[in-house]
Amino acid sequence: MFILWVPVSLFLSFIISQTWSVQMSWDNWDAELRNRANEFHKPSSQPHIVFILVDDQGFRDVGYHGSEIKTPTLDRLAAQGVKLENYYVQPLCSPSRSQLMTGRYQIHTGLQHSIIRATQPNCLPLENVTLPQKLKQAGYSTHMVGKWHLGFYKRGCLPTQRGFNTFFGSLLGSGDYYSHYKCEGPGMCGYDLYEGEEAAWEQDRGLYSTVMFTRKAISILANHNPRRQPLFLYLAYQAVHSPLQVPARYLERYKGIPNLHRRKYAAMVSCLDEAIHNLTLALKRYGYYDNTVIVYSSDNGGQPLAGGSNWPLRGSKATYWEGGIRAVGFVHSPLLVNKGTKCRSLVHITDWFPTLVTLGEGTLDEDLSLDGYDVWEAISEGRPSPRQDILHNIDPIYIKAKNGSWKAGYGLWNTAIRAALRVGHWKLLTGIPGYSDWVPPQTFSNQRLTNRYHNERVRWDRGNSIWLFNITADPYERVDLSQRYPHIVKKMLIRLAQYNKTAVPVRYPAKDLRSNPQYNGGVWGPWYKDEREEQEEDERYNNLFTNHLGKRRWKKKSKNRKLKRKVEE
């Protein structure tokens, strides 16, 4: 037998090398697993987005616009971010909210006229894709706290059906800040506080809504992992809309304001400012702040009869003068390239849809037919805005101007129709733009608030039905240039007519008596059922009735059998 002798040292070196090789491969595999785990836990490059929409805050009603109202938090956030000083919204609640949610003008959603009222079978059209839906597709956890005001007549209209994972707040346009009740006329009163798709009776502890909504928002931040998933929080405060209600301690600092409406309003703004301070602290405490974009915006101009001020702008809420549509707005974020600046580029509320979806690494499909633009580079880096014009609105069913005509519109446009358009430096208005005074600070009327939704006074303004202003040179709209520059007027009327060709029919249905909360357990909520829902409900009822009837028949038969047995016995 032949035996091969191998030196011991060589044999040991072979064993050690193989063992080392196995150990090395194991270490590599282990390292790769750790790298993958780190990637899984790695913070998303997508920023958290917090959009704060406040209600009826006037252009002047923030400290950095010269107000006597103290807003240290808003002043600081704006000063460290980018102030939007050429920023526009719509003159009323529902229109602004609809354009924020869809990135589309009112004429393209059918919401050209007024607001969505609680008693109307109307809501943001279901065929429109919403901002939270697009962000959810991009991987965001989406949450809404506050005022919806985009319709609720059927369940498909509710926030949780339109892209939000959670909703806590009110469905109507206004209501009591403490009791959360709202009346829409005699015998039409109900409760309006929701969590998800049900009335939040158990959540109601009589808290002032500004405080309650802030606590809920902070709770959402505390219960979400900012490193695992990007967050979209839409915080739509009820403040500072009427009714003018505020905790007494905020009134103390404004004893020097003689007008009671203005004093209460100022206190409400201070409470709001404190709430946003607490929210900002929570963003830092829970690890969001360094990767968060905060957008702050009012939904329309202030209402002087309810304490607001747009001075020195002309007009008020519900009008197409600058006081109704030029808003307080800013962006605050560590992600901004140029902080501590002012953006004077044209920005409109429809622009948030494409801007935030793109920022959140979402996709913008061509079939969305957006009217908004991605303005992030204009805001963050000071580049020119892609937006050159704004269709403020065309409302074909608003009160017609008595002196309006096709002739006054050079045969291009009927100036009796209420419309407003901005192109570059120029702004054109036709029809009746609304209450047109300039209301200086501290001279507010002591007139009582009426029961109307907004206190609009129609003024015929010396028979005019068309106005032209150079807004850059004359932001206060004091010099009408329509007679001096008829060629500019004609060009803008042609543009207005072109926009009008793309308009869809107005959605403004009549009041539906089934909306009355007394038919819905005392709660404002969905009341309408389409044919499919009614058919399903009929089937459920018929099945229940059939089962019940079957049981009764069975019991009757059983009873007859027992009687028969007794007789036979």
Coordinates of C-alpha atoms in Angstrom, one line a residue:
M1 CA 0.0 0.0 0.0
F2 CA 1.2 3.4 -1.0
I3 CA 0.9 6.1 1.7
L4 CA 1.3 9.8 0.8
W5 CA 3.0 11.6 3.6
V6 CA 2.0 15.3 3.9
P7 CA 3.9 17.7 6.2
V8 CA 1.8 18.6 9.2
S9 CA 2.5 22.3 8.8
L10 CA 1.1 22.2 5.2
F11 CA -2.0 20.3 6.3
L12 CA -2.7 22.7 9.1
S13 CA -2.2 25.7 6.9
F14 CA -4.8 24.2 4.4
I15 CA -7.3 23.7 7.2
I16 CA -6.8 27.3 8.6
S17 CA -7.1 28.8 5.2
Q18 CA -10.4 27.0 4.5
T19 CA -11.8 28.0 7.9
W20 CA -10.7 31.6 7.3
S21 CA -12.3 31.5 3.9
V22 CA -15.6 30.4 5.4
Q23 CA -15.3 33.0 8.2
M24 CA -14.6 35.7 5.6
S25 CA -17.7 34.7 3.5
W26 CA -19.9 34.7 6.6
D27 CA -18.6 38.1 7.7
N28 CA -19.3 39.5 4.2
W29 CA -22.8 38.1 4.3
D30 CA -23.4 39.4 7.8
A31 CA -22.1 42.8 6.7
E32 CA -24.4 42.8 3.7
L33 CA -27.4 42.0 5.8
R34 CA -26.5 44.8 8.2
N35 CA -26.2 47.2 5.2
R36 CA -29.6 46.2 3.9
A37 CA -31.1 46.6 7.4
N38 CA -29.5 50.1 7.6
E39 CA -31.0 50.9 4.2
F40 CA -34.4 49.8 5.4
H41 CA -34.2 52.0 8.4
K42 CA -32.5 54.8 6.5
P43 CA -34.5 58.0 6.6
S44 CA -36.6 58.6 3.4
S45 CA -35.4 61.3 1.1
Q46 CA -39.0 62.4 0.8
P47 CA -39.7 65.4 3.1
H48 CA -42.5 65.5 5.6
I49 CA -45.1 68.0 4.5
V50 CA -47.2 70.1 7.0
F51 CA -49.7 72.3 5.3
I52 CA -51.3 74.8 7.7
L53 CA -54.5 76.5 6.3
V54 CA -56.1 79.2 8.4
D55 CA -59.5 80.7 7.9
D56 CA -60.3 84.3 7.1
Q57 CA -56.9 85.8 8.3
G58 CA -56.6 89.2 6.7
F59 CA -53.6 90.4 4.7
R60 CA -52.7 92.8 7.5
D61 CA -53.4 90.4 10.4
V62 CA -49.9 89.2 10.9
G63 CA -47.1 91.0 12.7
Y64 CA -44.7 91.2 9.8
H65 CA -47.3 93.1 7.7
G66 CA -47.5 95.9 10.3
S67 CA -50.4 94.6 12.4
E68 CA -51.0 95.6 16.0
I69 CA -51.8 91.9 16.6
K70 CA -48.8 90.0 18.1
T71 CA -47.7 87.0 16.1
P72 CA -44.2 86.2 17.3
T73 CA -44.3 82.6 16.0
L74 CA -45.5 83.4 12.6
D75 CA -43.1 86.3 12.3
R76 CA -40.1 84.1 13.2
L77 CA -41.1 81.2 11.0
A78 CA -41.7 83.6 8.0
A79 CA -38.4 85.5 8.7
Q80 CA -36.4 82.3 8.8
G81 CA -38.2 80.9 5.7
V82 CA -39.5 82.5 2.5
K83 CA -42.4 85.1 2.7
L84 CA -44.8 84.9 -0.3
E85 CA -45.5 88.5 -1.1
N86 CA -47.3 88.0 -4.4
Y87 CA -49.4 85.0 -3.3
Y88 CA -53.1 84.5 -4.3
V89 CA -56.0 82.3 -3.1
Q90 CA -59.7 82.4 -3.8
P91 CA -62.1 84.9 -2.0
L92 CA -64.1 82.2 -0.2
C93 CA -63.5 78.9 1.8
S94 CA -64.7 76.1 -0.5
P95 CA -63.1 77.5 -3.7
S96 CA -59.7 77.9 -2.1
R97 CA -59.8 74.4 -0.6
S98 CA -61.0 72.8 -3.8
Q99 CA -58.1 74.4 -5.7
L100 CA -55.6 73.3 -3.1
M101 CA -56.9 69.7 -3.2
T102 CA -57.0 69.4 -7.0
G103 CA -54.6 72.0 -8.5
R104 CA -57.4 73.0 -10.8
Y105 CA -59.4 76.2 -11.3
Q106 CA -63.0 76.4 -10.1
I107 CA -64.2 76.6 -13.7
H108 CA -62.7 73.1 -14.3
T109 CA -64.4 71.5 -11.2
G110 CA -67.9 73.1 -11.5
L111 CA -67.4 75.0 -8.2
Q112 CA -67.4 78.5 -9.7
H113 CA -70.2 79.9 -7.6
S114 CA -70.2 80.7 -3.9
I115 CA -69.4 77.9 -1.4
I116 CA -70.6 74.3 -0.8
R117 CA -73.4 74.7 1.6
A118 CA -74.3 72.1 4.3
T119 CA -77.8 71.5 2.9
Q120 CA -76.7 71.0 -0.8
P121 CA -76.1 67.5 -2.4
N122 CA -72.7 68.8 -3.6
C123 CA -69.1 68.1 -3.0
L124 CA -65.6 68.2 -4.6
P125 CA -66.3 66.1 -7.8
L126 CA -65.3 62.5 -7.2
E127 CA -63.5 62.3 -10.6
N128 CA -60.9 64.8 -9.5
V129 CA -57.7 63.2 -8.1
T130 CA -56.7 64.9 -4.8
L131 CA -53.4 66.0 -3.3
P132 CA -53.5 63.4 -0.5
Q133 CA -54.3 60.7 -3.0
K134 CA -51.2 61.5 -5.1
L135 CA -49.0 61.7 -2.0
K136 CA -50.4 58.4 -0.7
Q137 CA -49.4 56.8 -4.0
A138 CA -45.9 58.2 -3.4
G139 CA -45.7 56.4 -0.1
Y140 CA -46.9 59.1 2.3
S141 CA -49.0 58.6 5.4
T142 CA -51.7 61.2 5.0
H143 CA -53.7 62.9 7.8
M144 CA -56.2 65.7 8.0
V145 CA -57.1 67.7 11.1
G146 CA -59.6 70.6 11.0
K147 CA -62.1 72.1 8.6
W148 CA -63.1 70.2 5.4
H149 CA -65.8 72.3 3.8
L150 CA -65.7 70.4 0.5
G151 CA -69.0 68.6 0.8
F152 CA -70.3 65.5 2.6
Y153 CA -73.7 64.7 1.2
K154 CA -72.6 61.1 0.6
R155 CA -69.8 59.0 2.1
G156 CA -67.7 59.1 -1.0
C157 CA -67.2 62.8 -0.4
L158 CA -65.6 62.5 3.1
P159 CA -61.9 63.2 3.6
T160 CA -61.1 59.5 4.3
Q161 CA -62.6 58.7 0.9
R162 CA -60.5 61.4 -0.8
G163 CA -57.0 60.3 0.1
F164 CA -56.6 60.8 3.9
N165 CA -55.7 57.9 6.1
T166 CA -57.2 59.7 9.1
F167 CA -59.5 62.6 9.6
F168 CA -60.5 64.5 12.7
G169 CA -62.4 67.8 12.5
S170 CA -65.5 69.5 11.1
L171 CA -67.3 69.0 7.8
L172 CA -69.1 72.4 7.6
G173 CA -67.7 75.9 6.9
S174 CA -68.1 77.2 10.5
G175 CA -69.6 76.4 13.8
D176 CA -69.3 77.0 17.6
Y177 CA -65.7 76.6 18.7
Y178 CA -66.6 74.9 21.9
S179 CA -69.9 72.9 21.4
H180 CA -69.2 72.2 17.7
Y181 CA -72.8 72.8 16.8
K182 CA -74.0 74.7 13.7
C183 CA -77.4 76.0 12.6
E184 CA -78.2 76.5 8.9
G185 CA -81.6 78.1 9.5
P186 CA -84.6 77.5 11.8
G187 CA -84.8 73.8 12.7
M188 CA -81.6 72.9 10.8
C189 CA -79.1 72.5 13.7
G190 CA -76.7 69.7 14.3
Y191 CA -73.4 68.5 15.7
D192 CA -70.2 68.8 13.6
L193 CA -67.2 67.0 14.9
Y194 CA -65.9 63.9 13.2
E195 CA -63.3 61.2 13.7
G196 CA -62.9 59.2 10.5
E197 CA -66.5 58.8 9.1
E198 CA -68.4 58.9 12.4
A199 CA -69.4 61.6 14.8
A200 CA -66.7 62.1 17.5
W201 CA -69.1 62.3 20.5
E202 CA -66.5 60.6 22.8
Q203 CA -63.7 63.0 21.7
D204 CA -65.7 66.1 22.5
R205 CA -64.7 67.5 25.9
G206 CA -65.7 71.1 25.2
L207 CA -62.2 72.1 24.1
Y208 CA -61.7 75.3 22.1
S209 CA -61.2 74.0 18.6
T210 CA -57.8 75.7 18.0
V211 CA -56.4 73.9 21.0
M212 CA -58.2 70.6 20.2
F213 CA -57.0 70.5 16.6
T214 CA -53.4 71.3 17.7
R215 CA -53.4 68.5 20.3
K216 CA -54.7 66.1 17.7
A217 CA -52.0 67.1 15.2
I218 CA -49.3 66.6 17.9
S219 CA -50.7 63.2 18.7
I220 CA -50.4 62.2 15.1
L221 CA -46.8 63.3 15.1
A222 CA -46.1 61.4 18.3
N223 CA -47.5 58.2 17.0
H224 CA -45.8 58.1 13.6
N225 CA -42.2 57.1 13.0
P226 CA -40.6 59.9 10.9
R227 CA -37.7 57.7 9.8
R228 CA -39.9 54.9 8.4
Q229 CA -42.4 56.8 6.3
P230 CA -42.9 60.4 5.1
L231 CA -45.9 62.2 6.6
F232 CA -48.4 64.6 5.0
L233 CA -50.3 66.5 7.7
Y234 CA -53.0 68.9 6.5
L235 CA -54.0 71.1 9.4
A236 CA -56.9 73.3 8.5
Y237 CA -57.8 75.5 11.4
Q238 CA -61.3 76.8 12.0
A239 CA -59.7 80.0 13.3
V240 CA -60.1 82.9 12.8
H241 CA -63.5 82.5 11.1
S242 CA -66.6 83.8 12.9
P243 CA -68.2 83.3 15.4
L244 CA -65.7 85.4 17.4
Q245 CA -65.0 83.1 20.3
V246 CA -61.7 82.8 22.3
P247 CA -60.5 81.8 25.8
A248 CA -60.6 84.9 28.1
R249 CA -56.9 84.9 28.8
Y250 CA -56.0 85.9 25.2
L251 CA -58.3 88.9 25.5
E252 CA -56.3 90.5 28.3
R253 CA -53.4 91.6 26.0
Y254 CA -55.8 93.5 23.7
K255 CA -57.7 95.7 26.1
G256 CA -56.5 98.8 24.2
I257 CA -58.5 97.9 21.1
P258 CA -61.8 99.7 21.4
N259 CA -63.7 97.8 18.8
L260 CA -65.0 94.5 20.4
H261 CA -65.0 92.5 17.1
R262 CA -61.4 93.5 16.4
R263 CA -60.3 92.8 20.0
K264 CA -61.8 89.3 19.9
Y265 CA -60.4 88.6 16.5
A266 CA -56.9 89.8 17.6
A267 CA -57.1 87.4 20.6
M268 CA -58.1 84.5 18.3
V269 CA -55.0 85.2 16.1
S270 CA -52.8 85.2 19.2
C271 CA -54.2 81.8 20.2
L272 CA -53.6 80.5 16.7
D273 CA -50.0 81.8 16.9
E274 CA -49.4 80.0 20.1
A275 CA -50.9 76.8 18.7
I276 CA -48.4 76.9 15.8
H277 CA -45.6 77.5 18.3
N278 CA -46.6 74.2 20.1
L279 CA -46.8 72.4 16.8
T280 CA -43.3 73.5 15.7
L281 CA -41.9 72.3 19.1
A282 CA -43.5 68.9 18.5
L283 CA -42.0 68.7 15.0
K284 CA -38.6 69.1 16.7
R285 CA -39.3 66.9 19.7
Y286 CA -40.4 63.9 17.6
G287 CA -37.6 64.2 14.9
Y288 CA -39.5 65.6 11.9
Y289 CA -38.2 69.2 11.7
D290 CA -34.9 68.8 9.8
N291 CA -36.7 67.1 7.0
T292 CA -40.0 69.0 7.0
V293 CA -41.6 71.6 4.7
I294 CA -44.1 73.8 6.5
V295 CA -46.5 75.8 4.3
Y296 CA -48.7 78.5 5.9
S297 CA -51.6 80.1 4.1
S298 CA -54.9 81.8 4.7
D299 CA -57.8 80.6 2.6
N300 CA -59.1 84.1 1.7
G301 CA -58.9 87.7 2.8
G302 CA -60.2 89.0 6.1
Q303 CA -63.8 90.2 6.8
P304 CA -63.7 93.7 8.4
L305 CA -67.2 93.2 9.9
A306 CA -65.9 90.2 11.7
G307 CA -62.7 92.0 13.0
G308 CA -60.3 91.2 10.1
S309 CA -58.2 93.8 8.3
N310 CA -56.7 93.8 4.7
W311 CA -55.4 97.3 4.9
P312 CA -54.1 98.9 2.7
L313 CA -55.6 96.5 0.2
R314 CA -59.0 97.2 -1.3
G315 CA -62.1 95.1 -0.5
S316 CA -62.6 92.1 1.7
K317 CA -63.4 88.4 1.8
A318 CA -65.9 87.3 -0.9
T319 CA -64.6 90.0 -3.3
Y320 CA -62.2 89.9 -6.2
W321 CA -60.4 93.0 -5.1
E322 CA -56.9 92.4 -3.7
G323 CA -58.2 92.3 -0.1
G324 CA -60.3 89.2 -0.9
I325 CA -57.7 87.2 -2.8
R326 CA -54.2 88.3 -1.8
A327 CA -53.2 86.2 1.2
V328 CA -50.8 85.8 4.0
G329 CA -48.5 83.0 3.1
F330 CA -44.9 81.7 3.7
V331 CA -42.8 78.5 3.5
H332 CA -40.6 77.5 6.4
S333 CA -38.1 74.6 6.0
P334 CA -34.4 73.7 6.7
L335 CA -34.6 72.3 3.1
L336 CA -35.0 75.8 1.5
V337 CA -31.9 77.0 -0.4
N338 CA -32.4 80.7 0.2
K339 CA -33.8 81.3 3.7
G340 CA -34.8 84.7 5.1
T341 CA -36.0 86.0 1.8
K342 CA -39.1 87.3 0.1
C343 CA -40.6 85.6 -3.0
R344 CA -42.2 88.2 -5.2
S345 CA -43.0 85.8 -8.0
L346 CA -46.6 85.1 -8.8
V347 CA -47.8 82.1 -6.8
H348 CA -51.4 80.7 -6.6
I349 CA -53.1 78.2 -4.3
T350 CA -53.4 75.7 -7.3
D351 CA -49.6 75.6 -7.4
W352 CA -49.3 73.6 -4.2
F353 CA -50.6 70.4 -5.8
P354 CA -47.8 70.0 -8.4
T355 CA -45.2 71.6 -6.2
L356 CA -45.8 69.3 -3.2
V357 CA -46.4 66.1 -5.3
T358 CA -43.1 66.7 -7.1
L359 CA -41.3 67.5 -3.8
G360 CA -42.7 64.3 -2.4
E361 CA -41.3 62.3 -5.4
G362 CA -44.8 61.6 -6.7
T363 CA -45.9 61.5 -10.3
L364 CA -48.0 64.0 -12.2
D365 CA -50.0 62.4 -15.0
E366 CA -50.9 64.4 -18.0
D367 CA -54.6 63.5 -17.7
L368 CA -54.8 65.5 -14.4
S369 CA -55.2 68.7 -16.5
L370 CA -53.6 70.8 -13.8
D371 CA -53.9 74.6 -13.7
G372 CA -51.1 74.8 -11.1
Y373 CA -47.3 75.0 -11.6
D374 CA -44.4 73.6 -9.7
V375 CA -43.0 76.7 -8.0
W376 CA -40.5 75.2 -5.6
E377 CA -37.5 76.6 -7.4
A378 CA -39.1 80.0 -7.5
I379 CA -39.7 79.8 -3.7
S380 CA -36.5 78.0 -2.6
E381 CA -33.9 79.4 -5.0
G382 CA -35.4 82.7 -6.1
R383 CA -35.8 81.7 -9.7
P384 CA -38.5 83.1 -12.0
S385 CA -41.9 81.6 -11.4
P386 CA -43.3 79.6 -14.3
R387 CA -46.7 81.2 -13.6
Q388 CA -47.5 84.2 -15.7
D389 CA -51.3 84.5 -15.2
I390 CA -54.1 83.6 -12.8
L391 CA -57.7 83.1 -13.6
H392 CA -59.3 84.3 -10.4
N393 CA -62.7 83.1 -11.5
I394 CA -65.6 83.3 -13.9
D395 CA -68.9 83.0 -12.2
P396 CA -71.8 82.9 -14.7
I397 CA -74.6 82.8 -12.2
Y398 CA -73.6 85.6 -9.8
I399 CA -75.6 88.8 -9.8
K400 CA -75.3 90.5 -13.2
A401 CA -73.9 94.0 -13.3
K402 CA -76.8 96.4 -14.4
N403 CA -74.5 98.3 -16.7
G404 CA -72.6 95.4 -18.1
S405 CA -72.9 94.5 -21.8
W406 CA -71.2 92.9 -24.8
K407 CA -70.7 96.4 -26.1
A408 CA -68.8 97.5 -23.0
G409 CA -66.7 94.4 -23.6
Y410 CA -65.9 95.3 -27.2
G411 CA -68.0 92.5 -28.4
L412 CA -65.5 90.0 -26.9
W413 CA -67.1 89.5 -23.5
N414 CA -70.3 90.3 -21.6
T415 CA -69.1 92.6 -18.8
A416 CA -72.2 91.9 -16.8
I417 CA -70.6 88.6 -15.8
R418 CA -68.5 88.4 -12.7
A419 CA -64.9 87.5 -13.6
A420 CA -61.3 88.4 -12.7
L421 CA -58.0 87.7 -14.5
R422 CA -54.4 88.5 -13.8
V423 CA -51.8 88.5 -16.6
G424 CA -48.3 89.7 -15.7
H425 CA -48.7 93.1 -14.1
W426 CA -52.2 93.6 -15.3
K427 CA -55.5 92.7 -13.5
L428 CA -58.9 92.9 -15.2
L429 CA -62.3 92.7 -13.4
T430 CA -65.8 92.6 -14.9
G431 CA -69.3 92.5 -13.5
I432 CA -69.7 93.1 -9.7
P433 CA -66.3 92.4 -7.9
G434 CA -68.0 92.9 -4.5
Y435 CA -67.6 95.3 -1.6
S436 CA -64.9 97.7 -2.7
D437 CA -64.0 100.0 0.1
W438 CA -60.6 100.4 1.8
V439 CA -61.1 99.9 5.5
P440 CA -58.3 101.5 7.6
P441 CA -57.2 99.9 10.9
Q442 CA -59.2 100.6 14.0
T443 CA -62.2 102.1 12.2
F444 CA -64.3 99.0 11.9
S445 CA -68.1 99.3 11.9
N446 CA -69.9 98.4 15.1
Q447 CA -72.7 96.9 13.0
R448 CA -73.8 93.6 14.3
L449 CA -72.9 90.5 12.3
T450 CA -75.8 89.3 10.2
N451 CA -77.0 85.8 9.8
R452 CA -75.6 85.7 6.2
Y453 CA -72.6 83.4 5.6
H454 CA -70.5 86.4 4.6
N455 CA -71.3 90.1 5.0
E456 CA -71.1 91.2 1.4
R457 CA -72.3 94.6 0.3
V458 CA -72.9 95.1 -3.4
R459 CA -71.8 98.4 -4.7
W460 CA -72.5 99.6 -8.2
D461 CA -69.4 101.9 -8.2
R462 CA -70.6 104.7 -10.5
G463 CA -72.0 102.3 -13.2
N464 CA -68.7 100.6 -14.0
S465 CA -68.7 97.0 -15.2
I466 CA -65.0 96.7 -16.2
W467 CA -61.7 97.7 -14.5
L468 CA -58.1 97.4 -15.3
F469 CA -55.2 97.9 -12.9
N470 CA -51.4 97.6 -13.0
I471 CA -51.1 95.7 -9.7
T472 CA -47.3 95.9 -9.5
A473 CA -47.4 99.7 -9.7
D474 CA -50.8 100.1 -8.0
P475 CA -51.4 97.2 -5.6
Y476 CA -54.1 99.1 -3.8
E477 CA -56.3 99.4 -7.0
R478 CA -56.8 103.1 -6.8
V479 CA -56.4 104.0 -10.5
D480 CA -58.6 102.3 -13.0
L481 CA -56.7 102.2 -16.4
S482 CA -59.4 100.6 -18.5
Q483 CA -60.1 103.8 -20.5
R484 CA -56.4 104.6 -21.0
Y485 CA -55.3 101.2 -22.3
P486 CA -58.2 99.7 -24.3
H487 CA -55.8 97.5 -26.3
I488 CA -54.7 95.8 -23.0
V489 CA -58.4 95.4 -22.0
K490 CA -59.1 93.7 -25.4
K491 CA -56.2 91.3 -25.1
M492 CA -57.3 90.3 -21.6
L493 CA -61.0 89.9 -22.6
I494 CA -59.9 87.5 -25.4
R495 CA -57.9 85.5 -22.8
L496 CA -61.0 85.5 -20.5
A497 CA -63.1 84.2 -23.3
Q498 CA -60.6 81.5 -24.1
Y499 CA -60.7 80.3 -20.5
N500 CA -64.4 80.3 -20.5
K501 CA -64.5 77.9 -23.4
T502 CA -62.8 75.3 -21.2
A503 CA -65.3 75.8 -18.3
V504 CA -67.6 72.9 -17.1
P505 CA -71.2 73.5 -16.0
V506 CA -71.7 75.1 -12.6
R507 CA -72.5 72.7 -9.7
Y508 CA -74.8 74.5 -7.3
P509 CA -77.8 72.3 -6.5
A510 CA -80.9 73.3 -4.6
K511 CA -81.3 72.6 -0.9
D512 CA -82.1 69.0 0.0
L513 CA -84.4 68.7 3.1
R514 CA -83.0 65.2 3.8
S515 CA -79.8 67.0 4.9
N516 CA -81.5 68.1 8.2
P517 CA -79.5 66.7 11.1
Q518 CA -82.8 65.7 12.9
Y519 CA -83.0 62.9 10.3
N520 CA -79.5 61.8 11.1
G521 CA -79.2 61.4 14.8
G522 CA -78.7 65.2 15.4
V523 CA -75.4 65.1 13.3
W524 CA -74.4 66.9 10.1
G525 CA -73.4 64.0 7.9
P526 CA -74.0 62.0 4.7
W527 CA -77.6 61.7 3.9
Y528 CA -77.7 60.9 0.2
K529 CA -77.7 57.5 -1.4
D530 CA -77.2 56.8 -5.1
E531 CA -79.2 54.1 -6.9
R532 CA -76.7 51.4 -6.2
E533 CA -76.6 52.2 -2.4
E534 CA -80.4 52.4 -2.3
Q535 CA -80.6 49.0 -4.0
E536 CA -78.1 47.5 -1.6
E537 CA -80.1 48.9 1.3
D538 CA -83.4 47.6 -0.1
E539 CA -81.8 44.1 -0.5
R540 CA -80.6 44.2 3.1
Y541 CA -84.0 45.3 4.3
N542 CA -85.8 42.6 2.2
N543 CA -83.5 39.9 3.4
L544 CA -84.0 41.0 7.0
F545 CA -87.8 41.2 6.4
T546 CA -87.8 37.8 4.7
N547 CA -85.8 36.2 7.5
H548 CA -88.0 37.7 10.1
L549 CA -91.2 36.6 8.2
G550 CA -89.7 33.2 7.7
K551 CA -89.1 32.9 11.5
R552 CA -92.6 33.9 12.2
R553 CA -94.0 31.4 9.7
W554 CA -91.7 28.7 11.2
K555 CA -93.0 29.6 14.7
K556 CA -96.6 29.4 13.5
K557 CA -96.0 26.1 11.8
S558 CA -94.3 24.8 14.9
K559 CA -97.2 26.0 17.1
N560 CA -99.7 24.3 14.7
R561 CA -97.8 21.0 14.9
K562 CA -97.8 21.1 18.7
L563 CA -101.6 21.8 18.7
K564 CA -102.1 18.9 16.3
R565 CA -100.1 16.6 18.5
K566 CA -102.2 17.5 21.5
V567 CA -105.4 16.9 19.6
E568 CA -104.2 13.5 18.4
E569 CA -103.2 12.6 21.9

